[in-house]
PDB file of C-alpha atoms and ligand atoms in Angstrom:
ATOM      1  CA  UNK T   1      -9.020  -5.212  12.413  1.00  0.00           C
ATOM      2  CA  UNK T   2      -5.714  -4.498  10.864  1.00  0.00           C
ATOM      3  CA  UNK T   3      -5.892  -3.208   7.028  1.00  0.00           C
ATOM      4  CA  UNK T   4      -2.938  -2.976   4.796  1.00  0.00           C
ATOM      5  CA  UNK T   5      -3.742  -1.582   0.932  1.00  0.00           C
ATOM      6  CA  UNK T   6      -1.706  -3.476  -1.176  1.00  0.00           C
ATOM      7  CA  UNK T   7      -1.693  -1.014  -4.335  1.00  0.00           C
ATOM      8  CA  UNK T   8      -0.858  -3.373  -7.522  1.00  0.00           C
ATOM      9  CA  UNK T   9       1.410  -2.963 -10.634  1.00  0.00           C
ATOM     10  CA  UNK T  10      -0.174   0.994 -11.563  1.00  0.00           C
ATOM     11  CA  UNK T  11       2.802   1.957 -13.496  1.00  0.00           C
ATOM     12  CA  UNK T  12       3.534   3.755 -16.498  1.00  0.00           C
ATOM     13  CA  UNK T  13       4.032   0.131 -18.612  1.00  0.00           C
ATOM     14  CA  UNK T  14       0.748  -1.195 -17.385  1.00  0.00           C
ATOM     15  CA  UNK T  15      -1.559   1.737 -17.690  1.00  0.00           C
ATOM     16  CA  UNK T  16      -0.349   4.979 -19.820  1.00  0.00           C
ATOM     17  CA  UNK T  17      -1.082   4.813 -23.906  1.00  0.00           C
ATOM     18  CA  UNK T  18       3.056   4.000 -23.641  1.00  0.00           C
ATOM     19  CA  UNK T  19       3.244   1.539 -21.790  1.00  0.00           C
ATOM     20  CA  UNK T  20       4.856  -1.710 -22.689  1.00  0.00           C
ATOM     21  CA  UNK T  21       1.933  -4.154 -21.764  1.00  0.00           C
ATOM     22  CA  UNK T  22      -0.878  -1.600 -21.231  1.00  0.00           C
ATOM     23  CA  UNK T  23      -4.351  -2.096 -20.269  1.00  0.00           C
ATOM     24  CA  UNK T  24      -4.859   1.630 -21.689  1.00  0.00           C
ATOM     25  CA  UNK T  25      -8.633   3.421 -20.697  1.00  0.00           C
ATOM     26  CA  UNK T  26      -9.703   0.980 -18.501  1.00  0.00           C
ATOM     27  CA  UNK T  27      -7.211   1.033 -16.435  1.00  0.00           C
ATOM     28  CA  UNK T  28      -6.340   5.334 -17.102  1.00  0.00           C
ATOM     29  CA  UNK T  29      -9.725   5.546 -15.832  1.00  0.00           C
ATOM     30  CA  UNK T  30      -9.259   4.401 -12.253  1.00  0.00           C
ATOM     31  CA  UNK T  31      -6.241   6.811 -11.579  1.00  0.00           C
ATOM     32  CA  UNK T  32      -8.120   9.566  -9.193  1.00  0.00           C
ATOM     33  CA  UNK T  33     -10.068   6.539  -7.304  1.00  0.00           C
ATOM     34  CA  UNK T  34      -7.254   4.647  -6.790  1.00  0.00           C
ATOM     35  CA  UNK T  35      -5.189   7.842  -5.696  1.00  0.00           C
ATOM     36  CA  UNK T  36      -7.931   8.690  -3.492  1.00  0.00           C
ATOM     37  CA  UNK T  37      -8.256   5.036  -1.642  1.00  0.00           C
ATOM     38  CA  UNK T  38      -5.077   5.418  -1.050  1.00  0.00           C
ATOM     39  CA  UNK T  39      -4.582   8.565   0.491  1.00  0.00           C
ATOM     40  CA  UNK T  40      -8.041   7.610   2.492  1.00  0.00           C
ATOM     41  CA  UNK T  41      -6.384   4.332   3.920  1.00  0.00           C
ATOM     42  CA  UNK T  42      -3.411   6.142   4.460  1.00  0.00           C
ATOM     43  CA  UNK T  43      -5.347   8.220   6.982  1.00  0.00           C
ATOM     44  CA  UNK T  44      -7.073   6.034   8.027  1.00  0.00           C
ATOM     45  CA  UNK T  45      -3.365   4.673  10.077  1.00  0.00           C
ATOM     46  CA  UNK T  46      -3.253   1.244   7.607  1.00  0.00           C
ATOM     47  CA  UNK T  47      -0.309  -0.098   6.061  1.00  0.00           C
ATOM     48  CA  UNK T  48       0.276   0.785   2.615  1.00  0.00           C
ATOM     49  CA  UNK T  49       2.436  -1.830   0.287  1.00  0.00           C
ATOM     50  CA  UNK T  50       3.281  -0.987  -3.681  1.00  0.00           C
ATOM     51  CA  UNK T  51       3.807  -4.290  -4.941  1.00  0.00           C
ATOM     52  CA  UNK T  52       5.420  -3.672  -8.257  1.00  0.00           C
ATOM     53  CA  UNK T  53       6.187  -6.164 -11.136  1.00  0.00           C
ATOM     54  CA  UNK T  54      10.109  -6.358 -11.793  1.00  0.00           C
ATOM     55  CA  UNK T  55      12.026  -7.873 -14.501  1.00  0.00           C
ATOM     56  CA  UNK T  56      15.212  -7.876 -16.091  1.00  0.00           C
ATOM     57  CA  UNK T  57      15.590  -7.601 -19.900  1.00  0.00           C
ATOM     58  CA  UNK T  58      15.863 -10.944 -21.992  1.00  0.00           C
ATOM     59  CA  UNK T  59      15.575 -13.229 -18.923  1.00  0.00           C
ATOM     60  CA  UNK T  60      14.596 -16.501 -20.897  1.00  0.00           C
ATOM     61  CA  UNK T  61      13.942 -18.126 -17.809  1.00  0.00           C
ATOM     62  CA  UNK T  62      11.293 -16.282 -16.677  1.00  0.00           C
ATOM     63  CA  UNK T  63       7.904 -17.827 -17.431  1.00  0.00           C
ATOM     64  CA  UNK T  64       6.262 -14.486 -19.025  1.00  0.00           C
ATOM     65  CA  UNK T  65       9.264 -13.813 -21.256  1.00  0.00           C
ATOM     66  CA  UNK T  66       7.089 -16.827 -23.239  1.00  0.00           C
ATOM     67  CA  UNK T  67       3.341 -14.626 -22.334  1.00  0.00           C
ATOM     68  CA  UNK T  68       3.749 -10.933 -22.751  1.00  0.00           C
ATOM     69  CA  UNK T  69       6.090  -8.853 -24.679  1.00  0.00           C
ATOM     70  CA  UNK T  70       9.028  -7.288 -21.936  1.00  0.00           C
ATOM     71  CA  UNK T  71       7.385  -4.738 -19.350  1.00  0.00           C
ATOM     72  CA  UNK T  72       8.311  -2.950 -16.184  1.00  0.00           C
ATOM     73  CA  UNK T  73      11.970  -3.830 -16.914  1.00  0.00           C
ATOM     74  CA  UNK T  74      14.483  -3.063 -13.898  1.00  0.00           C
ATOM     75  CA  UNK T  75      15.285   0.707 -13.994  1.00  0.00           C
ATOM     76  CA  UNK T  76      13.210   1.949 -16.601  1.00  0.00           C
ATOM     77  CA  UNK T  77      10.525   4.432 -16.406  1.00  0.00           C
ATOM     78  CA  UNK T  78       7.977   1.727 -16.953  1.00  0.00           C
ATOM     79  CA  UNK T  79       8.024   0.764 -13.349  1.00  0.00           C
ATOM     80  CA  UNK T  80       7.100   4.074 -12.438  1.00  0.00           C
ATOM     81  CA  UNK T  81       4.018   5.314 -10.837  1.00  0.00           C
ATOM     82  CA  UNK T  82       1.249   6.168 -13.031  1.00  0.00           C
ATOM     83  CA  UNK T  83      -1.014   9.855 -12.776  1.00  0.00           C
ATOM     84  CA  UNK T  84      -1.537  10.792  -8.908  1.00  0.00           C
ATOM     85  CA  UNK T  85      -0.665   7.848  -7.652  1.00  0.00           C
ATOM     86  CA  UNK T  86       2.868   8.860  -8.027  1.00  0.00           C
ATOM     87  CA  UNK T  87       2.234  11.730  -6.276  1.00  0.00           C
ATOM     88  CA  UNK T  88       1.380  10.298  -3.198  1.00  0.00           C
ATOM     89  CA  UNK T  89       4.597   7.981  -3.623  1.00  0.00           C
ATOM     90  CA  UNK T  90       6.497  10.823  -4.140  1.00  0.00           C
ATOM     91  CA  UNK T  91       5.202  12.649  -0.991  1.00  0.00           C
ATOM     92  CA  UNK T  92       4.735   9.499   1.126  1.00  0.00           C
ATOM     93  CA  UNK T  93       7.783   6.626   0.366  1.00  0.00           C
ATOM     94  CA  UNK T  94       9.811   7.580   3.370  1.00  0.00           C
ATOM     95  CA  UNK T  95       7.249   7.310   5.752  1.00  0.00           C
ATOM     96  CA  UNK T  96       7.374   4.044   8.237  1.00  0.00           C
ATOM     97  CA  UNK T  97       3.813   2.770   7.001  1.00  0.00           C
ATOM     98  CA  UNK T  98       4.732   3.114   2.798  1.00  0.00           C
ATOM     99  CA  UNK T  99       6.339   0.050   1.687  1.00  0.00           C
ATOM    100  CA  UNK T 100       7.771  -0.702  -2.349  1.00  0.00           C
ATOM    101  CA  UNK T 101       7.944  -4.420  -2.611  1.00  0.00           C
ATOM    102  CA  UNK T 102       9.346  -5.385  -5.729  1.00  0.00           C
ATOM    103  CA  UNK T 103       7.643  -8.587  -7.288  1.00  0.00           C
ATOM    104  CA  UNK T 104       8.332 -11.558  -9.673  1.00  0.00           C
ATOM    105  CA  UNK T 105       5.371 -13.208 -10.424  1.00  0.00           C
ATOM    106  CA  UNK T 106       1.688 -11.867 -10.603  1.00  0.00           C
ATOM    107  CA  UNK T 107       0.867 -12.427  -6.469  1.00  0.00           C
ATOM    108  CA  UNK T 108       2.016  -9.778  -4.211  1.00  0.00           C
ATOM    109  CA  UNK T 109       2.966 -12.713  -2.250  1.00  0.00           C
ATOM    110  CA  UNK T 110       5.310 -14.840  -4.379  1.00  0.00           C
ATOM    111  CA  UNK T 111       8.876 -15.224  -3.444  1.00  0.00           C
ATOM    112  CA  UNK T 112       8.514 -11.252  -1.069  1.00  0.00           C
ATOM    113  CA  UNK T 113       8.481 -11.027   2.398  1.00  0.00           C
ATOM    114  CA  UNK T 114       5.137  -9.328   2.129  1.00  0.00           C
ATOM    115  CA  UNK T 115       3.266 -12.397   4.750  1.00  0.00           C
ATOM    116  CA  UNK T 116       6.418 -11.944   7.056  1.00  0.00           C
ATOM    117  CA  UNK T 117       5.607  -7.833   6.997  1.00  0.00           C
ATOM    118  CA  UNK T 118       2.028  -8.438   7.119  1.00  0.00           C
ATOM    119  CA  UNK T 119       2.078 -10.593  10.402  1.00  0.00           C
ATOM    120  CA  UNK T 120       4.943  -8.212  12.212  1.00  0.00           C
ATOM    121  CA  UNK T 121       2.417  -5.748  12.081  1.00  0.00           C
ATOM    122  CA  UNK T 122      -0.644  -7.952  12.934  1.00  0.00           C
ATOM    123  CA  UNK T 123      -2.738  -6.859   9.799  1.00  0.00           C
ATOM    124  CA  UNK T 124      -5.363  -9.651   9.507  1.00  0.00           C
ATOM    125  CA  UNK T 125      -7.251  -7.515   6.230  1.00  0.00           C
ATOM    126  CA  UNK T 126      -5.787  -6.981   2.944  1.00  0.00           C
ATOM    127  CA  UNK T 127      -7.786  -4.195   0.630  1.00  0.00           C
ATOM    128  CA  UNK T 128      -6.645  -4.460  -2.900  1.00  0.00           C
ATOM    129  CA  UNK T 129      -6.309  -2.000  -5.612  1.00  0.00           C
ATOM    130  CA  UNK T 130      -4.423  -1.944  -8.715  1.00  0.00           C
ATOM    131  CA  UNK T 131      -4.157  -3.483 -12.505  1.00  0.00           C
ATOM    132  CA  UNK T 132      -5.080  -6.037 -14.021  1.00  0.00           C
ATOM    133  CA  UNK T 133      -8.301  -7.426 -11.816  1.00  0.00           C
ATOM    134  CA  UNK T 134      -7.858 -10.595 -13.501  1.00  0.00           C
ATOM    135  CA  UNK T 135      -3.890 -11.053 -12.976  1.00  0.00           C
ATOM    136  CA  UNK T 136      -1.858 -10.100 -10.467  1.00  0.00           C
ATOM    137  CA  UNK T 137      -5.106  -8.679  -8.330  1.00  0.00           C
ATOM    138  CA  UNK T 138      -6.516 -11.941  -8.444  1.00  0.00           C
ATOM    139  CA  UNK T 139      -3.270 -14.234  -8.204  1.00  0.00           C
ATOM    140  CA  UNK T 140      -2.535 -12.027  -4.695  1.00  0.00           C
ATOM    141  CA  UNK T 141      -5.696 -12.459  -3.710  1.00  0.00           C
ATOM    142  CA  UNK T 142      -5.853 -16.617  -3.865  1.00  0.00           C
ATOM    143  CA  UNK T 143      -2.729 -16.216  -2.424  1.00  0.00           C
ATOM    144  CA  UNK T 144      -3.865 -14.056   0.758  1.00  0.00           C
ATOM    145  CA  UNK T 145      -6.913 -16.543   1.214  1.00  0.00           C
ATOM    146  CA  UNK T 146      -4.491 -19.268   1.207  1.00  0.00           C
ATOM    147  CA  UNK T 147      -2.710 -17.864   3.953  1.00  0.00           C
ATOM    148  CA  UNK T 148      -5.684 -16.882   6.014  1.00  0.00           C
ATOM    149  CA  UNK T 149      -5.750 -13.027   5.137  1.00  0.00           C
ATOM    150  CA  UNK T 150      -9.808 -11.758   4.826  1.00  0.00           C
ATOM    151  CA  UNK T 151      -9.887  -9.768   1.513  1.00  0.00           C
ATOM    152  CA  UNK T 152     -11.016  -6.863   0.034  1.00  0.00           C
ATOM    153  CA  UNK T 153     -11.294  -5.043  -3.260  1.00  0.00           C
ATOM    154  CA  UNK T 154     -12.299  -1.666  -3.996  1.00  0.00           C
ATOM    155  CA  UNK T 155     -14.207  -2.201  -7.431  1.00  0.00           C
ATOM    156  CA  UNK T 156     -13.559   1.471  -8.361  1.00  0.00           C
ATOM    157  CA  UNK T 157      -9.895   0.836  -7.934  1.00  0.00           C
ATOM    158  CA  UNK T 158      -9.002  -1.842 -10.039  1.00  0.00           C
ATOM    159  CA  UNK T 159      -9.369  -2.209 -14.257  1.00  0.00           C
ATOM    160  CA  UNK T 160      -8.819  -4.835 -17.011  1.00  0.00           C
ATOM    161  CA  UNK T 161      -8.387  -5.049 -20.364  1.00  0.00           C
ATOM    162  CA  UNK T 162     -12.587  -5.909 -20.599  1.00  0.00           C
ATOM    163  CA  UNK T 163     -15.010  -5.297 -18.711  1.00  0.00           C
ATOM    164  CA  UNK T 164     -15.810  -9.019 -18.766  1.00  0.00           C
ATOM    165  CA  UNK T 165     -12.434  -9.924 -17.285  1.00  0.00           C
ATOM    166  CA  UNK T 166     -12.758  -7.202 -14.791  1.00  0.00           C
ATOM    167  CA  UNK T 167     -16.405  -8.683 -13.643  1.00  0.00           C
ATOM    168  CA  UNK T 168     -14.941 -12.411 -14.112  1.00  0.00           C
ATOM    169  CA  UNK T 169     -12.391 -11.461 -11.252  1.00  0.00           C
ATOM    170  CA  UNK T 170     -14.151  -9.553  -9.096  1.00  0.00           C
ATOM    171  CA  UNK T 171     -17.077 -12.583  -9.038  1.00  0.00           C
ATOM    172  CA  UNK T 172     -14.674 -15.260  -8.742  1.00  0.00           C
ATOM    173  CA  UNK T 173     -12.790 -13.507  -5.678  1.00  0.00           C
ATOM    174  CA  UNK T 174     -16.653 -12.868  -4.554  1.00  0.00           C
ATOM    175  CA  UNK T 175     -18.117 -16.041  -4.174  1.00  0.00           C
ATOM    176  CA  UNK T 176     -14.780 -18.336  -4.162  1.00  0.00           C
ATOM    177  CA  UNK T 177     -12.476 -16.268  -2.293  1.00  0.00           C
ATOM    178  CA  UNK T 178     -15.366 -14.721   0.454  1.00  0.00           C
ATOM    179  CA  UNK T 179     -13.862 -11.095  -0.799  1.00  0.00           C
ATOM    180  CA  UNK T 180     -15.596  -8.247   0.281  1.00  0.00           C
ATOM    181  CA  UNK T 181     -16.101  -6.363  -2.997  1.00  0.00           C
ATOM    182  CA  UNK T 182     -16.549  -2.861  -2.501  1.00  0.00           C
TER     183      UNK T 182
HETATM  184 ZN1   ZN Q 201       5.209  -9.210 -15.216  1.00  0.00          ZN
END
């Protein structure tokens, strides 16, 4: 079994009290776990992918200019790592297995070359961790069952807004997805 952690959207604009379109405690509160799955699956020899939201100011085209107020806009300091999470960027981006995808649309998957990466290097698992459960960790997920990845999530390492969209996702991906929730 091949494992890439695909680490999801934990920047500045999505989780600090600042941020643009925050999730705020919920998602503050996950910072040393998902810091430490990372670091873990690092060791552990799998791939790691930061798949990171990225838009351009007043793009009217853009189907969540209509949805959410403007976040993680191209070269701000929204799109930065959030708490020790950017540490192990900072450490880790130039090694061969640490990957920044930049993303358009909630899934990891949509319009990247993330499934191109993913089958070069054989991974057949994808573990997910990141913000918001019920967003763009759920949209990649359908979108790695689609495509024949197994899938799972580390429960400690993703946050909502609620608790019940956070237990909404993780079910759904659960019992409709076959995601091993851990
Ligand atoms: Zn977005």
């Amino acid at each position: 079994m091949t494992k890439a952690l695909i680490s999801i959207d934990y920047t500045i604009d999505f989780v600090a009290d600042e941020g643009k379109l925050t999730a705020g405690a919920p998602a503050q509160a996950i910072s040393q776990a998902i810091y430490d799955a990372t670091q873990q699956a690092f060791d552990r020899g799998d791939y790691i992918v930061f798949a990171v939201d990225l838009h351009e100011a007043d793009d009217a085209f853009h189907p969540e200019s209509h949805l959410f107020p403007p976040h993680n806009i191209k070269g701000t300091r929204g799109r930065h790592l959030y708490g020790p999470l950017a540490d192990f960027y900072a450490q880790h981006q130039e090694h061969a297995r640490v990957c920044w995808l930049d993303k358009r649309h909630y899934s990891a998957f949509s319009g990247t070359d993330l499934d191109i990466r993913l089958r070069e290097r054989r991974v057949d698992t994808v573990v997910l961790t990141g913000v918001l459960t019920d967003i763009c960790v759920l949209h990649t997920a359908i979108d790695a069952y689609n495509l024949g990845y197994k899938i799972e999530i580390i429960a400690s390492a993703v946050a909502s807004l609620t608790e019940e969209r956070h237990q909404f996702a993780l079910r759904h991906a659960e019992q409709v997805l076959g995601a091993d929730i851990r």
